[in-house]
PDB file of C-alpha atoms and ligand atoms in Angstrom:
ATOM      1  CA  GLY A   1       7.192  -3.006  26.084  1.00 41.00           C
ATOM      2  CA  ALA A   2       4.377  -1.220  28.064  1.00 47.00           C
ATOM      3  CA  ALA A   3       0.617  -2.364  26.575  1.00 57.00           C
ATOM      4  CA  GLU A   4      -0.512   0.000  23.813  1.00 69.00           C
ATOM      5  CA  VAL A   5      -3.123   2.545  24.937  1.00 83.00           C
ATOM      6  CA  TRP A   6      -6.198   1.794  21.872  1.00 90.00           C
ATOM      7  CA  LYS A   7      -6.665   5.259  20.753  1.00 90.00           C
ATOM      8  CA  GLU A   8     -10.076   5.624  18.786  1.00 92.00           C
ATOM      9  CA  PHE A   9     -10.451   6.082  15.497  1.00 94.00           C
ATOM     10  CA  ASP A  10     -13.083   6.374  12.250  1.00 95.00           C
ATOM     11  CA  LYS A  11     -13.167   3.939  10.572  1.00 94.00           C
ATOM     12  CA  SER A  12     -14.335   6.054   7.378  1.00 95.00           C
ATOM     13  CA  LYS A  13     -10.670   8.004   7.451  1.00 96.00           C
ATOM     14  CA  VAL A  14      -7.133   7.042   6.237  1.00 97.00           C
ATOM     15  CA  TYR A  15      -4.676   7.847   8.469  1.00 97.00           C
ATOM     16  CA  MET A  16      -1.094   8.942   7.052  1.00 97.00           C
ATOM     17  CA  VAL A  17       0.514   8.244  10.216  1.00 96.00           C
ATOM     18  CA  ASP A  18      -0.089   4.146   9.058  1.00 97.00           C
ATOM     19  CA  LEU A  19       1.309   4.798   5.730  1.00 98.00           C
ATOM     20  CA  GLU A  20       4.438   6.570   6.866  1.00 98.00           C
ATOM     21  CA  SER A  21       4.672   3.597   9.504  1.00 98.00           C
ATOM     22  CA  GLY A  22       4.298   1.262   6.346  1.00 98.00           C
ATOM     23  CA  LEU A  23       6.839   2.914   4.306  1.00 98.00           C
ATOM     24  CA  HIS A  24       9.435   3.127   8.319  1.00 98.00           C
ATOM     25  CA  TYR A  25       8.577  -0.510   8.261  1.00 98.00           C
ATOM     26  CA  LEU A  26       9.072  -1.667   4.679  1.00 98.00           C
ATOM     27  CA  LEU A  27      12.347   0.466   4.165  1.00 98.00           C
ATOM     28  CA  ARG A  28      14.113   0.035   7.410  1.00 98.00           C
ATOM     29  CA  VAL A  29      12.801  -3.686   8.409  1.00 97.00           C
ATOM     30  CA  GLU A  30      11.780  -5.589   5.588  1.00 98.00           C
ATOM     31  CA  LEU A  31      14.358  -4.103   3.128  1.00 98.00           C
ATOM     32  CA  ALA A  32      16.845  -5.071   6.209  1.00 97.00           C
ATOM     33  CA  SER A  33      16.806  -8.387   4.599  1.00 96.00           C
ATOM     34  CA  HIS A  34      18.325  -8.524   1.923  1.00 97.00           C
ATOM     35  CA  PRO A  35      21.919  -7.014   2.309  1.00 97.00           C
ATOM     36  CA  THR A  36      22.324  -6.026  -1.304  1.00 97.00           C
ATOM     37  CA  LEU A  37      19.829  -5.293  -4.116  1.00 97.00           C
ATOM     38  CA  GLU A  38      20.766  -6.343  -7.330  1.00 96.00           C
ATOM     39  CA  GLY A  39      19.059  -7.742 -10.445  1.00 96.00           C
ATOM     40  CA  GLU A  40      15.597  -7.747 -10.656  1.00 96.00           C
ATOM     41  CA  GLU A  41      15.371  -7.335  -6.823  1.00 96.00           C
ATOM     42  CA  LEU A  42      17.073  -3.681  -7.606  1.00 96.00           C
ATOM     43  CA  LYS A  43      14.408  -3.317 -10.532  1.00 96.00           C
ATOM     44  CA  THR A  44      12.074  -4.373  -8.509  1.00 97.00           C
ATOM     45  CA  PHE A  45      12.886  -1.781  -5.575  1.00 98.00           C
ATOM     46  CA  LYS A  46      13.990   1.087  -8.007  1.00 97.00           C
ATOM     47  CA  ASP A  47      10.047   0.884  -9.816  1.00 97.00           C
ATOM     48  CA  PHE A  48       8.643   0.809  -6.379  1.00 98.00           C
ATOM     49  CA  VAL A  49      10.570   3.444  -4.896  1.00 98.00           C
ATOM     50  CA  THR A  50       9.511   5.947  -8.200  1.00 98.00           C
ATOM     51  CA  VAL A  51       5.966   4.689  -7.700  1.00 98.00           C
ATOM     52  CA  VAL A  52       5.983   6.640  -4.391  1.00 98.00           C
ATOM     53  CA  ALA A  53       7.824   9.021  -5.110  1.00 98.00           C
ATOM     54  CA  LYS A  54       5.836  10.021  -7.578  1.00 98.00           C
ATOM     55  CA  LEU A  55       2.087   9.157  -5.649  1.00 97.00           C
ATOM     56  CA  PHE A  56       2.361   9.371  -2.778  1.00 97.00           C
ATOM     57  CA  PRO A  57       0.402  12.073  -1.098  1.00 96.00           C
ATOM     58  CA  GLY A  58       2.608  12.849   2.130  1.00 95.00           C
ATOM     59  CA  ARG A  59       4.256  15.506   4.029  1.00 95.00           C
ATOM     60  CA  PRO A  60       6.824  17.662   1.957  1.00 96.00           C
ATOM     61  CA  SER A  61       9.348  16.069   4.364  1.00 97.00           C
ATOM     62  CA  VAL A  62       8.609  12.424   3.945  1.00 97.00           C
ATOM     63  CA  VAL A  63       8.626  13.180  -0.201  1.00 97.00           C
ATOM     64  CA  LYS A  64      11.351  14.626  -0.344  1.00 97.00           C
ATOM     65  CA  LEU A  65      13.815  11.721   1.350  1.00 98.00           C
ATOM     66  CA  LEU A  66      11.674   9.414  -1.413  1.00 98.00           C
ATOM     67  CA  GLU A  67      12.373  11.855  -4.029  1.00 97.00           C
ATOM     68  CA  THR A  68      16.261  11.796  -2.831  1.00 97.00           C
ATOM     69  CA  LEU A  69      15.916   8.275  -2.749  1.00 97.00           C
ATOM     70  CA  LEU A  70      14.415   8.146  -5.515  1.00 97.00           C
ATOM     71  CA  GLU A  71      17.169  10.326  -8.031  1.00 96.00           C
ATOM     72  CA  TRP A  72      19.994   8.502  -5.631  1.00 96.00           C
ATOM     73  CA  LEU A  73      19.066   5.301  -7.265  1.00 95.00           C
ATOM     74  CA  VAL A  74      18.469   6.721 -11.273  1.00 93.00           C
ATOM     75  CA  SER A  75      21.955   8.255 -10.856  1.00 93.00           C
ATOM     76  CA  LEU A  76      23.993   5.601  -9.436  1.00 88.00           C
ATOM     77  CA  PRO A  77      25.482   3.193 -12.316  1.00 83.00           C
ATOM     78  CA  LEU A  78      25.983   0.659  -9.736  1.00 86.00           C
ATOM     79  CA  GLU A  79      24.127  -2.521 -10.393  1.00 92.00           C
ATOM     80  CA  ARG A  80      24.449  -3.779  -7.065  1.00 96.00           C
ATOM     81  CA  ILE A  81      23.293  -1.876  -4.106  1.00 96.00           C
ATOM     82  CA  PRO A  82      24.453  -2.882  -0.544  1.00 96.00           C
ATOM     83  CA  TYR A  83      20.889  -1.851   1.652  1.00 97.00           C
ATOM     84  CA  ASP A  84      23.245  -0.363   4.322  1.00 97.00           C
ATOM     85  CA  ALA A  85      23.643   2.073   2.229  1.00 96.00           C
ATOM     86  CA  ILE A  86      20.060   2.912   1.145  1.00 97.00           C
ATOM     87  CA  LEU A  87      19.384   2.892   5.209  1.00 98.00           C
ATOM     88  CA  ASP A  88      22.001   5.935   5.693  1.00 97.00           C
ATOM     89  CA  LEU A  89      19.663   7.986   2.685  1.00 97.00           C
ATOM     90  CA  VAL A  90      16.683   7.012   5.136  1.00 97.00           C
ATOM     91  CA  ASN A  91      18.195   7.800   7.685  1.00 97.00           C
ATOM     92  CA  ASN A  92      19.123  11.193   5.866  1.00 94.00           C
ATOM     93  CA  LYS A  93      23.410  10.535   7.213  1.00 92.00           C
ATOM     94  CA  MET A  94      23.985  13.239   5.019  1.00 88.00           C
ATOM     95  CA  ARG A  95      21.948  15.648   7.068  1.00 93.00           C
ATOM     96  CA  ILE A  96      19.500  16.903   4.167  1.00 92.00           C
ATOM     97  CA  SER A  97      16.898  19.358   5.323  1.00 93.00           C
ATOM     98  CA  GLY A  98      13.646  19.077   5.944  1.00 93.00           C
ATOM     99  CA  LEU A  99      14.050  15.721   5.234  1.00 95.00           C
ATOM    100  CA  PHE A 100      12.488  12.600   7.101  1.00 96.00           C
ATOM    101  CA  LEU A 101      11.213   9.743   7.468  1.00 97.00           C
ATOM    102  CA  SER A 102       9.703   8.915  11.567  1.00 96.00           C
ATOM    103  CA  ASP A 103      11.174   5.255  12.679  1.00 95.00           C
ATOM    104  CA  GLN A 104       7.821   5.490  15.102  1.00 93.00           C
ATOM    105  CA  LEU A 105       5.272   2.411  14.401  1.00 94.00           C
ATOM    106  CA  GLN A 106       2.300   3.838  15.430  1.00 95.00           C
ATOM    107  CA  TRP A 107      -0.499   2.565  14.587  1.00 96.00           C
ATOM    108  CA  VAL A 108      -4.005   4.417  14.574  1.00 96.00           C
ATOM    109  CA  GLY A 109      -6.690   2.674  11.742  1.00 97.00           C
ATOM    110  CA  CYS A 110      -3.787  -0.088  11.212  1.00 97.00           C
ATOM    111  CA  GLN A 111      -4.274  -0.948  14.884  1.00 97.00           C
ATOM    112  CA  GLY A 112      -5.038  -3.886  16.089  1.00 96.00           C
ATOM    113  CA  SER A 113      -6.249  -5.523  19.084  1.00 94.00           C
ATOM    114  CA  LEU A 114      -2.763  -7.713  20.169  1.00 93.00           C
ATOM    115  CA  PRO A 115       1.052  -6.795  18.124  1.00 91.00           C
ATOM    116  CA  GLU A 116       0.350  -9.620  15.710  1.00 93.00           C
ATOM    117  CA  LEU A 117      -2.876  -8.988  14.136  1.00 96.00           C
ATOM    118  CA  ARG A 118      -2.886  -5.768  11.378  1.00 97.00           C
ATOM    119  CA  GLY A 119      -0.029  -3.567  11.557  1.00 97.00           C
ATOM    120  CA  TYR A 120       2.306  -3.358   8.310  1.00 98.00           C
ATOM    121  CA  PRO A 121      -0.009  -5.647   6.114  1.00 98.00           C
ATOM    122  CA  CYS A 122      -3.464  -3.895   6.559  1.00 98.00           C
ATOM    123  CA  SER A 123      -1.406  -0.791   5.920  1.00 98.00           C
ATOM    124  CA  LEU A 124       0.267  -1.922   2.767  1.00 98.00           C
ATOM    125  CA  TRP A 125      -2.947  -2.274   1.274  1.00 98.00           C
ATOM    126  CA  THR A 126      -3.976   0.788   2.392  1.00 98.00           C
ATOM    127  CA  LEU A 127      -1.024   2.104   0.383  1.00 98.00           C
ATOM    128  CA  PHE A 128      -1.211   0.381  -2.728  1.00 98.00           C
ATOM    129  CA  HIS A 129      -4.861   1.569  -2.882  1.00 98.00           C
ATOM    130  CA  THR A 130      -4.067   4.991  -2.229  1.00 98.00           C
ATOM    131  CA  LEU A 131      -0.948   4.200  -5.209  1.00 98.00           C
ATOM    132  CA  THR A 132      -3.776   3.159  -7.148  1.00 98.00           C
ATOM    133  CA  VAL A 133      -6.472   5.464  -7.135  1.00 98.00           C
ATOM    134  CA  HIS A 134      -3.427   8.641  -7.096  1.00 97.00           C
ATOM    135  CA  ALA A 135      -2.281   7.350 -10.622  1.00 97.00           C
ATOM    136  CA  ALA A 136      -5.947   7.022 -11.834  1.00 97.00           C
ATOM    137  CA  GLN A 137      -6.488  10.978 -10.440  1.00 95.00           C
ATOM    138  CA  ARG A 138      -2.545  12.077 -12.166  1.00 94.00           C
ATOM    139  CA  PRO A 139      -2.192  10.609 -15.430  1.00 91.00           C
ATOM    140  CA  ASP A 140       1.144  12.475 -16.134  1.00 95.00           C
ATOM    141  CA  ALA A 141       2.631  12.134 -12.502  1.00 96.00           C
ATOM    142  CA  LEU A 142       4.792   9.233 -13.615  1.00 96.00           C
ATOM    143  CA  ALA A 143       5.932  10.999 -16.974  1.00 96.00           C
ATOM    144  CA  ASN A 144       9.108  10.672 -17.598  1.00 94.00           C
ATOM    145  CA  THR A 145      10.084   7.596 -15.478  1.00 94.00           C
ATOM    146  CA  GLY A 146      10.079   4.666 -17.996  1.00 92.00           C
ATOM    147  CA  LEU A 147       7.145   3.617 -16.244  1.00 94.00           C
ATOM    148  CA  GLU A 148       3.988   6.065 -17.765  1.00 91.00           C
ATOM    149  CA  GLU A 149       1.634   5.081 -20.221  1.00 86.00           C
ATOM    150  CA  ASP A 150       1.427   2.181 -18.634  1.00 94.00           C
ATOM    151  CA  PRO A 151      -1.831   1.724 -16.776  1.00 96.00           C
ATOM    152  CA  LEU A 152      -0.314  -1.592 -15.209  1.00 97.00           C
ATOM    153  CA  ALA A 153       2.826   0.197 -13.342  1.00 97.00           C
ATOM    154  CA  VAL A 154       1.392   0.377  -9.782  1.00 98.00           C
ATOM    155  CA  LEU A 155      -0.218  -3.008  -9.504  1.00 98.00           C
ATOM    156  CA  GLN A 156       2.990  -4.374 -11.491  1.00 98.00           C
ATOM    157  CA  THR A 157       5.544  -2.537  -9.102  1.00 98.00           C
ATOM    158  CA  MET A 158       2.530  -4.214  -6.480  1.00 98.00           C
ATOM    159  CA  ARG A 159       3.629  -7.681  -7.439  1.00 98.00           C
ATOM    160  CA  ARG A 160       6.913  -7.420  -7.947  1.00 98.00           C
ATOM    161  CA  TYR A 161       7.336  -5.981  -4.795  1.00 98.00           C
ATOM    162  CA  ILE A 162       4.839  -8.412  -2.506  1.00 98.00           C
ATOM    163  CA  GLY A 163       6.543 -11.396  -4.832  1.00 97.00           C
ATOM    164  CA  THR A 164      10.361 -10.440  -4.108  1.00 96.00           C
ATOM    165  CA  PHE A 165      10.258  -8.457  -0.774  1.00 98.00           C
ATOM    166  CA  PHE A 166       7.367  -8.633   1.563  1.00 97.00           C
ATOM    167  CA  GLY A 167       7.751 -11.332   4.645  1.00 95.00           C
ATOM    168  CA  CYS A 168       4.922 -13.241   4.212  1.00 95.00           C
ATOM    169  CA  GLN A 169       5.554 -15.703   1.285  1.00 94.00           C
ATOM    170  CA  GLU A 170       2.416 -17.273   0.798  1.00 95.00           C
ATOM    171  CA  CYS A 171       0.459 -14.011   0.759  1.00 96.00           C
ATOM    172  CA  GLY A 172       2.494 -13.755  -2.012  1.00 97.00           C
ATOM    173  CA  ARG A 173       2.498 -16.835  -3.862  1.00 97.00           C
ATOM    174  CA  HIS A 174      -1.838 -16.049  -3.301  1.00 97.00           C
ATOM    175  CA  PHE A 175      -1.312 -12.772  -4.458  1.00 98.00           C
ATOM    176  CA  GLU A 176       0.779 -13.722  -7.374  1.00 98.00           C
ATOM    177  CA  GLU A 177      -1.965 -16.419  -8.513  1.00 98.00           C
ATOM    178  CA  MET A 178      -4.471 -13.735  -8.621  1.00 98.00           C
ATOM    179  CA  ALA A 179      -2.433 -11.656 -10.760  1.00 98.00           C
ATOM    180  CA  LYS A 180      -1.754 -13.671 -13.456  1.00 98.00           C
ATOM    181  CA  GLU A 181      -5.468 -15.041 -13.585  1.00 98.00           C
ATOM    182  CA  SER A 182      -6.726 -11.410 -14.209  1.00 97.00           C
ATOM    183  CA  LEU A 183      -4.284  -8.634 -14.077  1.00 97.00           C
ATOM    184  CA  SER A 184      -3.661  -8.675 -18.178  1.00 96.00           C
ATOM    185  CA  GLN A 185      -7.389  -7.479 -18.582  1.00 97.00           C
ATOM    186  CA  VAL A 186      -6.693  -4.189 -16.835  1.00 98.00           C
ATOM    187  CA  ARG A 187      -6.797  -1.555 -19.869  1.00 97.00           C
ATOM    188  CA  SER A 188      -7.332   1.734 -17.863  1.00 97.00           C
ATOM    189  CA  LEU A 189      -5.473   3.857 -14.342  1.00 97.00           C
ATOM    190  CA  ASP A 190     -10.046   3.790 -13.304  1.00 98.00           C
ATOM    191  CA  GLN A 191      -9.890  -0.373 -13.672  1.00 98.00           C
ATOM    192  CA  ALA A 192      -6.789  -0.670 -12.012  1.00 98.00           C
ATOM    193  CA  VAL A 193      -8.366   0.697  -8.573  1.00 98.00           C
ATOM    194  CA  LEU A 194     -11.023  -1.239  -9.108  1.00 98.00           C
ATOM    195  CA  TRP A 195      -8.958  -4.884 -10.322  1.00 98.00           C
ATOM    196  CA  LEU A 196      -6.884  -3.994  -6.280  1.00 98.00           C
ATOM    197  CA  TRP A 197     -10.452  -3.044  -5.004  1.00 98.00           C
ATOM    198  CA  SER A 198     -11.511  -6.682  -6.037  1.00 98.00           C
ATOM    199  CA  LYS A 199      -8.726  -8.829  -5.216  1.00 98.00           C
ATOM    200  CA  HIS A 200      -8.364  -7.020  -1.817  1.00 98.00           C
ATOM    201  CA  ASN A 201     -12.337  -8.456  -1.440  1.00 98.00           C
ATOM    202  CA  GLN A 202     -11.640 -11.872  -2.242  1.00 98.00           C
ATOM    203  CA  VAL A 203      -8.683 -12.107  -0.264  1.00 98.00           C
ATOM    204  CA  ASN A 204     -10.797 -10.607   2.685  1.00 98.00           C
ATOM    205  CA  SER A 205     -13.230 -13.790   1.964  1.00 97.00           C
ATOM    206  CA  ARG A 206     -10.391 -16.166   2.057  1.00 97.00           C
ATOM    207  CA  LEU A 207      -9.246 -15.284   5.118  1.00 97.00           C
ATOM    208  CA  ALA A 208     -12.522 -14.448   6.836  1.00 96.00           C
ATOM    209  CA  GLY A 209     -13.027 -16.885  10.269  1.00 95.00           C
ATOM    210  CA  THR A 210      -9.087 -17.733  10.425  1.00 95.00           C
ATOM    211  CA  LEU A 211      -5.845 -16.699  12.828  1.00 93.00           C
ATOM    212  CA  SER A 212      -5.070 -13.217  10.770  1.00 94.00           C
ATOM    213  CA  GLU A 213      -8.803 -11.837  11.395  1.00 97.00           C
ATOM    214  CA  ASP A 214      -8.427 -10.014  14.206  1.00 97.00           C
ATOM    215  CA  PRO A 215     -12.028 -10.577  16.521  1.00 95.00           C
ATOM    216  CA  ARG A 216     -11.900  -6.127  16.784  1.00 95.00           C
ATOM    217  CA  PHE A 217     -11.361  -5.830  12.959  1.00 97.00           C
ATOM    218  CA  PRO A 218     -14.129  -8.558  10.994  1.00 96.00           C
ATOM    219  CA  LYS A 219     -13.145  -9.403   7.719  1.00 97.00           C
ATOM    220  CA  THR A 220     -16.085  -8.238   4.993  1.00 97.00           C
ATOM    221  CA  GLN A 221     -16.564  -7.697   1.447  1.00 98.00           C
ATOM    222  CA  TRP A 222     -15.521  -3.932   2.066  1.00 98.00           C
ATOM    223  CA  PRO A 223     -16.653  -0.735   1.840  1.00 98.00           C
ATOM    224  CA  THR A 224     -19.453  -1.857   4.119  1.00 97.00           C
ATOM    225  CA  PRO A 225     -23.284  -0.908   3.399  1.00 97.00           C
ATOM    226  CA  ASP A 226     -22.500   1.849   6.548  1.00 97.00           C
ATOM    227  CA  LEU A 227     -19.669   3.212   4.640  1.00 97.00           C
ATOM    228  CA  CYS A 228     -20.794   3.364   0.955  1.00 98.00           C
ATOM    229  CA  PRO A 229     -24.583   2.399   1.153  1.00 98.00           C
ATOM    230  CA  ALA A 230     -24.896   3.013  -2.870  1.00 98.00           C
ATOM    231  CA  CYS A 231     -22.146   1.047  -3.371  1.00 98.00           C
ATOM    232  CA  HIS A 232     -24.651  -2.124  -2.836  1.00 98.00           C
ATOM    233  CA  GLU A 233     -27.351  -3.514  -4.501  1.00 97.00           C
ATOM    234  CA  GLU A 234     -29.649  -6.583  -4.759  1.00 96.00           C
ATOM    235  CA  ARG A 235     -30.883  -7.907  -8.553  1.00 95.00           C
ATOM    236  CA  ASP A 236     -33.307 -10.622  -8.173  1.00 95.00           C
ATOM    237  CA  GLY A 237     -32.698 -11.029  -4.672  1.00 95.00           C
ATOM    238  CA  LEU A 238     -28.857 -10.727  -4.855  1.00 95.00           C
ATOM    239  CA  HIS A 239     -26.173  -9.018  -4.268  1.00 96.00           C
ATOM    240  CA  VAL A 240     -24.286  -6.915  -6.636  1.00 97.00           C
ATOM    241  CA  TRP A 241     -22.108  -4.142  -6.397  1.00 98.00           C
ATOM    242  CA  ASN A 242     -22.290  -0.797  -8.073  1.00 98.00           C
ATOM    243  CA  GLU A 243     -19.050  -0.555  -9.448  1.00 98.00           C
ATOM    244  CA  GLU A 244     -19.104   3.014 -10.473  1.00 98.00           C
ATOM    245  CA  HIS A 245     -19.895   4.093  -7.213  1.00 98.00           C
ATOM    246  CA  VAL A 246     -17.122   1.734  -5.856  1.00 98.00           C
ATOM    247  CA  LEU A 247     -15.192   3.341  -8.083  1.00 98.00           C
ATOM    248  CA  SER A 248     -15.512   7.030  -6.446  1.00 98.00           C
ATOM    249  CA  PHE A 249     -16.343   5.947  -3.402  1.00 98.00           C
ATOM    250  CA  LEU A 250     -12.632   4.343  -3.350  1.00 98.00           C
ATOM    251  CA  LYS A 251     -11.423   8.017  -4.612  1.00 97.00           C
ATOM    252  CA  GLN A 252     -12.655  10.448  -1.882  1.00 96.00           C
ATOM    253  CA  HIS A 253     -12.076   7.288   0.657  1.00 97.00           C
ATOM    254  CA  TYR A 254      -8.261   7.197  -0.430  1.00 97.00           C
ATOM    255  CA  ALA A 255      -7.417  10.374  -2.055  1.00 94.00           C
ATOM    256  CA  GLY A 256      -9.889  13.190  -0.862  1.00 82.00           C
ATOM    257  CA  ALA A 257     -10.745  14.353   2.306  1.00 83.00           C
ATOM    258  CA  SER A 258     -10.732  11.308   4.256  1.00 89.00           C
ATOM    259  CA  LEU A 259      -6.907  11.537   4.588  1.00 91.00           C
ATOM    260  CA  LYS A 260      -6.407  11.935   7.798  1.00 92.00           C
ATOM    261  CA  TYR A 261      -2.897  13.564   8.536  1.00 89.00           C
ATOM    262  CA  ALA A 262      -3.719  14.130  12.212  1.00 79.00           C
ATOM    263  CA  SER A 263      -3.572  11.199  14.017  1.00 70.00           C
ATOM    264  CA  SER A 264      -6.394  11.748  16.465  1.00 65.00           C
ATOM    265  CA  PRO A 265     -10.081  11.395  14.626  1.00 62.00           C
TER     266      PRO A 265
HETATM  267  P1  FAD B 301      -6.450  -5.222   5.261  1.00 92.81           P
HETATM  268  O1  FAD B 301      -7.275  -6.576   4.658  1.00 92.81           O
HETATM  269  O2  FAD B 301      -4.976  -5.538   5.842  1.00 92.81           O
HETATM  270  O3  FAD B 301      -6.975  -3.880   5.103  1.00 92.81           O
HETATM  271  C1  FAD B 301      -6.404  -3.003   5.468  1.00 92.81           C
HETATM  272  C2  FAD B 301      -7.304  -1.767   5.212  1.00 92.81           C
HETATM  273  O4  FAD B 301      -8.138  -1.433   4.139  1.00 92.81           O
HETATM  274  C3  FAD B 301      -9.421  -1.989   6.210  1.00 92.81           C
HETATM  275  O5  FAD B 301      -8.968  -2.102   7.146  1.00 92.81           O
HETATM  276  C4  FAD B 301     -10.490  -1.266   5.483  1.00 92.81           C
HETATM  277  O6  FAD B 301     -10.384   0.164   5.921  1.00 92.81           O
HETATM  278  C5  FAD B 301      -9.813  -1.124   3.746  1.00 92.81           C
HETATM  279  N1  FAD B 301     -10.189  -2.469   2.952  1.00 92.81           N
HETATM  280  C6  FAD B 301     -10.365  -3.569   3.412  1.00 92.81           C
HETATM  281  N2  FAD B 301     -10.843  -4.091   1.908  1.00 92.81           N
HETATM  282  C7  FAD B 301     -10.993  -3.496   1.030  1.00 92.81           C
HETATM  283  C8  FAD B 301     -11.010  -3.454   0.046  1.00 92.81           C
HETATM  284  N3  FAD B 301     -11.499  -4.406  -0.774  1.00 92.81           N
HETATM  285  N4  FAD B 301     -10.712  -2.456  -1.557  1.00 92.81           N
HETATM  286  C9  FAD B 301      -9.578  -1.191  -0.339  1.00 92.81           C
HETATM  287  N5  FAD B 301      -9.652  -1.549   0.623  1.00 92.81           N
HETATM  288  C10 FAD B 301     -10.204  -1.982   1.509  1.00 92.81           C
HETATM  289  N6  FAD B 301      -2.614 -12.991   4.595  1.00 92.81           N
HETATM  290  C11 FAD B 301      -3.064 -14.324   4.775  1.00 92.81           C
HETATM  291  O7  FAD B 301      -2.927 -14.779   6.643  1.00 92.81           O
HETATM  292  N7  FAD B 301      -3.036 -14.771   4.037  1.00 92.81           N
HETATM  293  C12 FAD B 301      -2.528 -14.800   2.883  1.00 92.81           C
HETATM  294  O8  FAD B 301      -2.187 -14.853   2.298  1.00 92.81           O
HETATM  295  C13 FAD B 301      -2.888 -12.609   2.408  1.00 92.81           C
HETATM  296  N8  FAD B 301      -2.683 -12.580   1.516  1.00 92.81           N
HETATM  297  C14 FAD B 301      -2.135 -10.582   1.287  1.00 92.81           C
HETATM  298  C15 FAD B 301      -1.674  -9.824   0.193  1.00 92.81           C
HETATM  299  C16 FAD B 301      -1.309  -8.952   0.338  1.00 92.81           C
HETATM  300  C17 FAD B 301      -1.016  -8.568  -0.636  1.00 92.81           C
HETATM  301  C18 FAD B 301      -1.291  -8.095   1.289  1.00 92.81           C
HETATM  302  C19 FAD B 301      -0.996  -6.829   1.690  1.00 92.81           C
HETATM  303  C20 FAD B 301      -1.903  -8.735   2.516  1.00 92.81           C
HETATM  304  C21 FAD B 301      -2.018 -10.072   2.455  1.00 92.81           C
HETATM  305  N9  FAD B 301      -2.381 -10.746   4.048  1.00 92.81           N
HETATM  306  C22 FAD B 301      -2.646 -12.161   3.700  1.00 92.81           C
HETATM  307  C23 FAD B 301      -2.714  -9.815   5.063  1.00 92.81           C
HETATM  308  C24 FAD B 301      -4.122  -9.597   5.038  1.00 92.81           C
HETATM  309  O9  FAD B 301      -4.727  -9.282   3.742  1.00 92.81           O
HETATM  310  C25 FAD B 301      -4.627  -8.901   6.256  1.00 92.81           C
HETATM  311  O10 FAD B 301      -3.932  -7.511   5.456  1.00 92.81           O
HETATM  312  C26 FAD B 301      -4.125  -8.629   7.731  1.00 92.81           C
HETATM  313  O11 FAD B 301      -4.791  -9.872   7.838  1.00 92.81           O
HETATM  314  C27 FAD B 301      -5.118  -7.424   8.231  1.00 92.81           C
HETATM  315  O12 FAD B 301      -6.142  -7.524   8.121  1.00 92.81           O
HETATM  316  P2  FAD B 301      -7.039  -5.735   8.745  1.00 92.81           P
HETATM  317  O13 FAD B 301      -8.078  -6.172   8.986  1.00 92.81           O
HETATM  318  O14 FAD B 301      -5.628  -5.190   8.887  1.00 92.81           O
HETATM  319  O15 FAD B 301      -7.442  -5.699   7.239  1.00 92.81           O
END
């Protein structure tokens, strides 16, 4: 295909186009390798759709698509669901008005300097950070879904999604190891936000200097001092995080005015 034109963007922003491209890839490409969903897979997919339908800060047409998908999954008494039926709904075969998810893969904040770098995995991290932050800001959003009152609802759903569907199986194994080790210590929605932040940094440090690293986007401990000076402190000559500031930074980055709905900076 034609070479993509590099789009300038602002690293201190989160771009809705990355999140929507990620959902498109997840629903129309990643899921397509599972021709029927049943048992644990179906439960995992239902929980994933519940969490995004209730917490995704998307445009109305996308939120409506997710809500329609959720209603359909919840109302279906079927124990096995063919992927094609999900795809028909995602493509809005029924032509319900005001319901739409673009089928363009367009990366802005998740652009890579090569097609195999960044993109979807970047958008998936971004999506789950966004969901943990929105869960912490709207603790009643999951009421009557069966996932309410569990500070781990988003992270357990992410863990099972990554383990079951994420195309990178090695990633799934690494993530499962981290979850097994410490997820049970998470007691609140705020701690869930910080847990994902700290595990993502652990992954960043493991991958620094490997082939997964886009030279244009070196793996760093995030947020860097230029993004959040108050997040960084020095104690006895050693770097330490100020977690209170990290938490407020994550909340404004993934849910506040940093969320950009247009793709230009
Ligand atoms: P990403 O790490 O994808 O981050 C995306 C954006 O999130 C960054 O640009 C930054 O804005 C923000 N960010 C960065 N760090 C944090 C943080 N700590 N908290 C909050 N926001 C942050 N690849 C492998 O090769 N091996 C693996 O084992 C592996 N495991 C993975 C596990 C999971 C669950 C996921 C989703 C991905 C995994 N990947 C793995 C892919 C890898 O982590 C990156 O997503 C990929 O290399 C693209 O990197 P990136 O530069 O776009 O930044």
